[in-house]
Short mmCIF file of C-alpha atoms in Angstrom, two decimals:
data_model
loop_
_atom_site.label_atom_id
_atom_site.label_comp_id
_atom_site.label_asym_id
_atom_site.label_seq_id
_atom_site.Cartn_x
_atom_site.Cartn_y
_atom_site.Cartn_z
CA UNK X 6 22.95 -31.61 21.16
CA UNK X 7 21.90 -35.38 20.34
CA UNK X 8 18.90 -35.93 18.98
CA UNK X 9 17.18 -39.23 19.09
CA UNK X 10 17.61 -41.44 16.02
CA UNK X 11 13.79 -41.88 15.72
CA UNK X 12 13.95 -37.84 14.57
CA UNK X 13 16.99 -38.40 12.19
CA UNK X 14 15.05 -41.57 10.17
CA UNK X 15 11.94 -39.49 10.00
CA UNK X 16 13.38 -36.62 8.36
CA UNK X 17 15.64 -38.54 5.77
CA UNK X 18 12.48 -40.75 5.08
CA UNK X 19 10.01 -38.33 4.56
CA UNK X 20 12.51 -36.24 2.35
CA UNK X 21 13.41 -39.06 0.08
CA UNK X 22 10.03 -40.44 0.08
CA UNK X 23 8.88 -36.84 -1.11
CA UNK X 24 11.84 -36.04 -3.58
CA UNK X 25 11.23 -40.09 -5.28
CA UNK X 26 7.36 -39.65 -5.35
CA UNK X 27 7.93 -35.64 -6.76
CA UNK X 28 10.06 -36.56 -9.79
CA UNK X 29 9.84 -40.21 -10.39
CA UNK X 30 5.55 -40.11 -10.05
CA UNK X 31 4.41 -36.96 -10.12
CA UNK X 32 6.08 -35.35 -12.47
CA UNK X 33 7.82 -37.79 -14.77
CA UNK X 34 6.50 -36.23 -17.73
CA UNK X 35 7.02 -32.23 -17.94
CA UNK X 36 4.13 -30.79 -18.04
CA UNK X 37 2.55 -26.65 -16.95
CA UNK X 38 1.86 -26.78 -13.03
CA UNK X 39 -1.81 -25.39 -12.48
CA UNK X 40 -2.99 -23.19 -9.78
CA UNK X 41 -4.86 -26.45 -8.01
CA UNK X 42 -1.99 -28.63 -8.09
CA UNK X 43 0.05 -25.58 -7.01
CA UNK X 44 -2.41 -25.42 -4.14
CA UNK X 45 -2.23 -29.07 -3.41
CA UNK X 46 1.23 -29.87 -3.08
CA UNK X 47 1.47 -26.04 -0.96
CA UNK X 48 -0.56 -27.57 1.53
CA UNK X 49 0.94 -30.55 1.75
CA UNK X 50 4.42 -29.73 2.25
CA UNK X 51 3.43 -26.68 5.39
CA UNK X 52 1.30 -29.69 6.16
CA UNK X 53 4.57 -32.28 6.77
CA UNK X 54 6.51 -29.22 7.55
CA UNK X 55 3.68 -29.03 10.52
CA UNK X 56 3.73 -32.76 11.25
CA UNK X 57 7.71 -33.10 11.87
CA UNK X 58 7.45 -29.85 14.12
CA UNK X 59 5.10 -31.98 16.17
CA UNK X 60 7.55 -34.85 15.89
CA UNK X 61 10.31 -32.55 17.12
CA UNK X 62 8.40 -31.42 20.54
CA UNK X 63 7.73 -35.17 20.96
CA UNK X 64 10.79 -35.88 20.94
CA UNK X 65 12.43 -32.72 22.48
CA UNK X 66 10.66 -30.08 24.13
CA UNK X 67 8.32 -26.86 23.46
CA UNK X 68 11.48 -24.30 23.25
CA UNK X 69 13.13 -26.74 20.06
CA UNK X 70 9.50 -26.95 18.54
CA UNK X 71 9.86 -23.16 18.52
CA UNK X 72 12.65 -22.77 17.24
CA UNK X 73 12.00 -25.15 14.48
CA UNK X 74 8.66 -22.79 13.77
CA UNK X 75 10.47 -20.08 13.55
CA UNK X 76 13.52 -20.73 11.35
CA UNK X 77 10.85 -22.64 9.08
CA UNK X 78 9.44 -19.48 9.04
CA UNK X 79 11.82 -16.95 8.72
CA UNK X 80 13.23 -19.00 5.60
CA UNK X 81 10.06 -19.54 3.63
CA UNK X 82 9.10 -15.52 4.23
CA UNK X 83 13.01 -14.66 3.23
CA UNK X 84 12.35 -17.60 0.51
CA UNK X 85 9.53 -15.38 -1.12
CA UNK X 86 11.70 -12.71 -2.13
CA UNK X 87 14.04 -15.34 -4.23
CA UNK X 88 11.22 -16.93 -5.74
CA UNK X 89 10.76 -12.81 -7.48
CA UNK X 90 13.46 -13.46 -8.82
CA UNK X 91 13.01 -16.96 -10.51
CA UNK X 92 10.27 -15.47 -11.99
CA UNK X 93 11.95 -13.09 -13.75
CA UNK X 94 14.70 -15.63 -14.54
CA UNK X 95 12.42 -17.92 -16.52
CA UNK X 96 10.97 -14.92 -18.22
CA UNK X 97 14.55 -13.75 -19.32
CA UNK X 98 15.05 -16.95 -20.81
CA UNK X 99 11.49 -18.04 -22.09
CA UNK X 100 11.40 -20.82 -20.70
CA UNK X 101 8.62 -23.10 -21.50
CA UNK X 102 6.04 -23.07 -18.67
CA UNK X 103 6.04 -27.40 -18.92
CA UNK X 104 10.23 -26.96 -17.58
CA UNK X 105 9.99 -24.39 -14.64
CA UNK X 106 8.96 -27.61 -12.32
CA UNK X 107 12.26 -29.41 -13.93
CA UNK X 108 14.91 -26.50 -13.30
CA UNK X 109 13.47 -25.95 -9.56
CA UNK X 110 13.86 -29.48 -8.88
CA UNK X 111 17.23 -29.73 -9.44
CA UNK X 112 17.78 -26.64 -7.81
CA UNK X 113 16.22 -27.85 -4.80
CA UNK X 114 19.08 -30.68 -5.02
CA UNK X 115 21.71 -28.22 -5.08
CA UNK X 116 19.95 -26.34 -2.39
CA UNK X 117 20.04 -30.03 -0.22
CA UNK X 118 24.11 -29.97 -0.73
CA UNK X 119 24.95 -26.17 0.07
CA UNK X 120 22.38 -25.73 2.99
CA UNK X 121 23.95 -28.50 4.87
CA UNK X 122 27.69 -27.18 3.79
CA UNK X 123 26.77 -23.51 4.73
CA UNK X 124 25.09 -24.36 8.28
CA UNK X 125 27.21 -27.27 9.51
CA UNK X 126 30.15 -25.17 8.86
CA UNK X 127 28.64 -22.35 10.21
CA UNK X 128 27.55 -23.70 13.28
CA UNK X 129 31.47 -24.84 13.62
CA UNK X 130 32.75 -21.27 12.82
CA UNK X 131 30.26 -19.73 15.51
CA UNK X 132 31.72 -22.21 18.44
CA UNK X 133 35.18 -21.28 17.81
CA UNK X 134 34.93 -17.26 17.65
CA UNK X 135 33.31 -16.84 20.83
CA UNK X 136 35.48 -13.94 22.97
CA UNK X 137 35.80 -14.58 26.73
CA UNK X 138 33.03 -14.02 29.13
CA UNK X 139 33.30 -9.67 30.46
CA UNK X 140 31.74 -8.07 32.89
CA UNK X 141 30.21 -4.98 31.38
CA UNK X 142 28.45 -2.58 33.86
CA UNK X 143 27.87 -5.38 36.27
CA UNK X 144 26.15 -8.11 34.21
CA UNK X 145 28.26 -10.81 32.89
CA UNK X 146 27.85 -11.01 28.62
CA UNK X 147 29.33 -13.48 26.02
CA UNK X 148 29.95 -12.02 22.87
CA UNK X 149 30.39 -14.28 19.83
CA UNK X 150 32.22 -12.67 17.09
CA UNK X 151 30.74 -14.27 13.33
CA UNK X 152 26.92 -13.43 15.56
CA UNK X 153 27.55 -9.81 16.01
CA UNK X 154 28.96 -9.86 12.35
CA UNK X 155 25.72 -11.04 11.34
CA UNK X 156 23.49 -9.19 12.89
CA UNK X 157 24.78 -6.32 11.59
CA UNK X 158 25.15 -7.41 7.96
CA UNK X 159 21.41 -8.42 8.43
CA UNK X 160 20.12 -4.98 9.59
CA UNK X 161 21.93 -3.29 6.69
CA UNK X 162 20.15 -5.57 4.41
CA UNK X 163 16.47 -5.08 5.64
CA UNK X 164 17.50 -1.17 5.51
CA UNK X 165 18.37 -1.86 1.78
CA UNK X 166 15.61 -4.60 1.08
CA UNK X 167 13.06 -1.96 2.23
CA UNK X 168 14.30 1.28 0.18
CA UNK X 169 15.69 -0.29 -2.38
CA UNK X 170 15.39 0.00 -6.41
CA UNK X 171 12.57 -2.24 -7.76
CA UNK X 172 13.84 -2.63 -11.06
CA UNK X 173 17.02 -3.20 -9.76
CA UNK X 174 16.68 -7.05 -10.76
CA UNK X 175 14.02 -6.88 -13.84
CA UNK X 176 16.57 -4.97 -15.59
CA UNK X 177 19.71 -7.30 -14.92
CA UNK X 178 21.04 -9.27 -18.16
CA UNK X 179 20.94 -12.98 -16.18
CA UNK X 180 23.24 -14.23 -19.05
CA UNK X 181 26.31 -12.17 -17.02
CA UNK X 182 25.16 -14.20 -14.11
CA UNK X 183 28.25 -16.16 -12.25
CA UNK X 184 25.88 -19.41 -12.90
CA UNK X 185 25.43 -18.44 -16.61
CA UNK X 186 29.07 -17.97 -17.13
CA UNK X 187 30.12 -21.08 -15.56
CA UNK X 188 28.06 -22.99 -18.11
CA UNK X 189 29.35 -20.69 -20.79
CA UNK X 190 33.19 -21.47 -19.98
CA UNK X 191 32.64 -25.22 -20.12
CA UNK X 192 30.11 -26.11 -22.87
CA UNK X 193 28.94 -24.85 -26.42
CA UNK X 194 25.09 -23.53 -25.94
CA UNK X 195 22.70 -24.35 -28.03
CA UNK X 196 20.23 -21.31 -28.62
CA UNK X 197 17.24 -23.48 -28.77
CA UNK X 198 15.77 -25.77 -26.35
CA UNK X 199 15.06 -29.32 -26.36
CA UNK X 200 12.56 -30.41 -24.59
CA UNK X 201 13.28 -30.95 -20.74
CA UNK X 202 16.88 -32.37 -21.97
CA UNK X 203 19.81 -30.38 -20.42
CA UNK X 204 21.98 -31.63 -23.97
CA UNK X 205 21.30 -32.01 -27.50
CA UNK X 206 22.91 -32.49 -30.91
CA UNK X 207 22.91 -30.38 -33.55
CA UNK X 208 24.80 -31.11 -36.82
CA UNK X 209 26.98 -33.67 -35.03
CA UNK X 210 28.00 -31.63 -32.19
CA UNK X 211 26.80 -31.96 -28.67
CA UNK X 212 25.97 -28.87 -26.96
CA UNK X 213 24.48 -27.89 -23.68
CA UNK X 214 20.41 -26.53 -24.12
CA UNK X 215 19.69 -23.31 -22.54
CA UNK X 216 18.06 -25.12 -19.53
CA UNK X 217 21.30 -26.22 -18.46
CA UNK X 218 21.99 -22.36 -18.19
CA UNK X 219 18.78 -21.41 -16.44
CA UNK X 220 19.86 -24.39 -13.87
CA UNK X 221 23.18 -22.57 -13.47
CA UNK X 222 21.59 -19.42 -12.92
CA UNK X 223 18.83 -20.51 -10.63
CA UNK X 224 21.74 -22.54 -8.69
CA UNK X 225 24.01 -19.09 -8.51
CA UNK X 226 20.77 -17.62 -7.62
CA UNK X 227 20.10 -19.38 -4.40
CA UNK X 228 23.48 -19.28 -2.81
CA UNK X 229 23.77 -15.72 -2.89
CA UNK X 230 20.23 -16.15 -1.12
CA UNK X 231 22.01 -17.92 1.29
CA UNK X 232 23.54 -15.05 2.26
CA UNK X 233 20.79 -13.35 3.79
CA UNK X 234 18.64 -16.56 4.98
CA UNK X 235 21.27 -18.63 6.49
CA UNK X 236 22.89 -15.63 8.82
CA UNK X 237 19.07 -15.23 9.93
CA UNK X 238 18.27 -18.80 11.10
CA UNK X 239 21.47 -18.68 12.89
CA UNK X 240 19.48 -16.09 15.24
CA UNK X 241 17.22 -18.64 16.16
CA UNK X 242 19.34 -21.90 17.08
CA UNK X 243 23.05 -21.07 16.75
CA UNK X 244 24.50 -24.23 18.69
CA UNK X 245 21.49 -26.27 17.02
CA UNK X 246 22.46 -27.76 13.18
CA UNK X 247 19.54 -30.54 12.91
CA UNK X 248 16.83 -27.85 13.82
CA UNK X 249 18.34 -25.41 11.45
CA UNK X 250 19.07 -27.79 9.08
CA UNK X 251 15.67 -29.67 9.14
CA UNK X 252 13.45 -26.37 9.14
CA UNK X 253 15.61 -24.81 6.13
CA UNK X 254 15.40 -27.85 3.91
CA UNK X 255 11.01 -28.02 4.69
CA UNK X 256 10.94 -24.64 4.04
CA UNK X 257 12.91 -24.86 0.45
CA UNK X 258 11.20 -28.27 -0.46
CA UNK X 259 7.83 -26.22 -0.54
CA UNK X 260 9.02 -23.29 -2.62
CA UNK X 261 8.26 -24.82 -5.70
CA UNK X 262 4.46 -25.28 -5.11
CA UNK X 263 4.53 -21.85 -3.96
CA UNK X 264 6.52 -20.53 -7.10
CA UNK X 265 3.57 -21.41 -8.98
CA UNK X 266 1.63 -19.72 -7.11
CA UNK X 267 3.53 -16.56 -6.89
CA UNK X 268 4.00 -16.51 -10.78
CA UNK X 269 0.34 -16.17 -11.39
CA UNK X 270 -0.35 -13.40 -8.88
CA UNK X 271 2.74 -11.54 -8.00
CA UNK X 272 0.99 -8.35 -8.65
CA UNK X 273 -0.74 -9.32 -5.34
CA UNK X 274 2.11 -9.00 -3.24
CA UNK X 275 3.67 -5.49 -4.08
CA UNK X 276 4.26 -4.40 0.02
CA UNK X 277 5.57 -7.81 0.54
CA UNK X 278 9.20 -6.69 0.45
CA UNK X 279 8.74 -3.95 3.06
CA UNK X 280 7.68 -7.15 5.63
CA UNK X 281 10.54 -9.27 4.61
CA UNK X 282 12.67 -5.72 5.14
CA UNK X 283 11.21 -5.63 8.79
CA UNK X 284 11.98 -9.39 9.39
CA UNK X 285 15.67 -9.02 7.99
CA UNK X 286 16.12 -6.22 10.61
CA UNK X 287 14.43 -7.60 13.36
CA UNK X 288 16.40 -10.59 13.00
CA UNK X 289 19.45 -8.60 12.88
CA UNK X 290 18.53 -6.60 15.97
CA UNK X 291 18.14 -9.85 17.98
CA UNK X 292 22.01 -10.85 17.11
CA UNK X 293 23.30 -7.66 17.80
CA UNK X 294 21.86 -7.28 21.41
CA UNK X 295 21.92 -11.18 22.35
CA UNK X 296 24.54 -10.84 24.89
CA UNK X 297 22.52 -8.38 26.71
CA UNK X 298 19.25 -9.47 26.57
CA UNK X 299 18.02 -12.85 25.15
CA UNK X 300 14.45 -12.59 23.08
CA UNK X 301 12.86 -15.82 23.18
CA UNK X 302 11.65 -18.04 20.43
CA UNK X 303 7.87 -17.65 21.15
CA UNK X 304 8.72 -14.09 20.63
CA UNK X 305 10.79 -14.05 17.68
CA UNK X 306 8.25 -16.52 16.26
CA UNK X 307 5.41 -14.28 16.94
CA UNK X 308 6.92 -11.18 15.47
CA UNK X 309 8.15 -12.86 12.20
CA UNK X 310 4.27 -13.96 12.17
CA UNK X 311 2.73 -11.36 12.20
CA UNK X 312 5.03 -9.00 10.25
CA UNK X 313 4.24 -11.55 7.34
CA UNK X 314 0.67 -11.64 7.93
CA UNK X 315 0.42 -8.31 8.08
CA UNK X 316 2.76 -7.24 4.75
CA UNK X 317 0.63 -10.23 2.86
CA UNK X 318 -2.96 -8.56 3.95
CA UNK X 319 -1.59 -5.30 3.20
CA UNK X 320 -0.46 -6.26 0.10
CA UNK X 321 -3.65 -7.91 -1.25
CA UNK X 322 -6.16 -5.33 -0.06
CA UNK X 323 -4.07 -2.53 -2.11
CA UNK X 324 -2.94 -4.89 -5.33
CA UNK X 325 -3.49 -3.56 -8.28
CA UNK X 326 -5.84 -4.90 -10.90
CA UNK X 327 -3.27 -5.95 -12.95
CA UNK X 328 0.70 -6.04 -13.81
CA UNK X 329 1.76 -2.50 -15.07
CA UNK X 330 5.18 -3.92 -16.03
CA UNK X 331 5.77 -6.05 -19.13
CA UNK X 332 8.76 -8.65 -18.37
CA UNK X 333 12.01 -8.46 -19.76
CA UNK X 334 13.24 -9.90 -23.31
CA UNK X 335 15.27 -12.77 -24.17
CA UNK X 336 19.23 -13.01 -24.77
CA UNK X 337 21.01 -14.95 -25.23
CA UNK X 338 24.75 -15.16 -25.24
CA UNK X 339 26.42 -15.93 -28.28
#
């Protein structure tokens, strides 16, 4: 589908605007990210998020600004679950609380490049595998091959997301991490950091800082992500790259906001995985029975709506008073 240039210029504006403002205004000096400035820049990212949804139904119609909704949401509830894990990352590492904004920037960069790969080029792959039209007890389906693949792969993963092992992840050694290792192969790590540098010297050598690491890890991090929250946009607007696209990339650009958030009361959201479980399957469902019976984006957006509402309410009526769990140690590889 063709979209009208007017929608192309306002997305690439607003996200460069953002991304020059974020890092070259902002936050040019690295400093801790407070709960109110947190807050701030939360609201203000759902609030453009908002604004270009509004820009897409003026320039399209109601079902697109739906399905922009709900992929934006789908992908920042899916997003939450991630952002655990961050947490837990940083803590691993000890990294100073003045470079988590750094290392999320530049993995929202990475995120820019592989988003666009993964859903361009999955988009392609779900045109070509479509099987020929059947007539199965008297209705007329289309099955599409990589769809049905997904769905399925997404209902096993709710199942799993909701009953799995909690300390699955806070007990993981992130140096072993793909991203880690790939830093490891190419460069000598320094043990200590260096301010928000990604290289130093020491005694006449130049080595990469642990940062550079964390980057690699938070990097690794988010494409295996990928793997559950691109299949689940896909649900929403297969044929459709620029909505998918444009509601994936508003949805990640706010995560670090959020992050901040979520680091200083994640004991608040304990039942939160049990809603993104729900959402996975749900999600999943829809794929699987497409060719039989079509449920709408107004529905699909309601249901992912309220299953979050719900799991976050749930969640902060029961939260405990405090964190019961200390966080894991530092290592670092030699």
């Amino acid at each position: 589908m063709s979209y009208h240039p007017g929608l192309i210029i306002s997305f690439a504006i607003i996200v460069a605007v953002m991304l020059l403002l974020d890092l070259g205004v902002f936050n040019r000096k690295s400093h801790a990210v407070s709960n109110k400035e947190a807050a701030i820049w939360s609201a203000v990212w759902i609030s453009l998020s908002m604004a270009f949804s509004g820009v897409i139904y003026y320039f399209t119609d109601f079902e697109k600004f739906t399905q922009f909704q709900s992929a934006y949401w789908i992908e920042k509830a899916l997003s939450v679950d991630n952002l655990f894990v961050f947490i837990l990352v940083f803590s691993f590492f000890k990294v100073p609380k003045e470079l988590h904004h750094k290392v999320l920037f530049w993995g929202i960069i990475g995120a820019l490049v592989f988003r666009a790969v993964f859903i361009f080029s999955g988009v392609g792959l779900i045109n070509l595998t479509y099987l020929p039209d059947m007539n199965l007890f008297g209705k007329q389906i289309s099955v599409n091959l990589v769809l049905l693949a997904f769905g399925i792969f997404l209902i096993y993963a709710g199942i799993k997301s909701g009953f799995g092992d909690d300390d699955e992840d806070e007990n993981k050694d992130f140096t072993k991490s793909a991203g880690a290792r790939l830093v490891y192969r190419f460069f000598k790590v320094s043990r200590n950091f260096d301010g928000d540098k990604f290289f130093t010297v020491e005694n006449g050598i130049r080595l990469a800082t642990p940062l550079l690491v964390v980057v690699g890890v938070i990097e690794f991090t988010d494409l295996l992500f990928a793997v559950d929250s691109i299949p689940a946009i896909f649900a929403i607007a297969p044929d459709d790259p620029m909505i998918l696209y444009t509601s994936n990339i508003f949805a990640i650009l706010g995560l670090r906001a959020l992050y901040f958030l979520l680091a200083n009361f994640i004991h608040m959201f304990s039942y939160l995985k049990y809603g993104l479980a729900i959402i996975l399957t749900f999600i999943g469902i829809k794929m699987v029975i497409t060719p039989f019976y079509h449920i709408s984006s107004p529905v699909s957006l309601s249901v992912v709506g309220g299953v979050l509402i719900m799991a976050v309410v749930i969640s902060v009526a029961l939260a405990p008073k405090k964190e019961e769990k200390e966080k894991p140690v530092n290592t670092f590889k030699d």
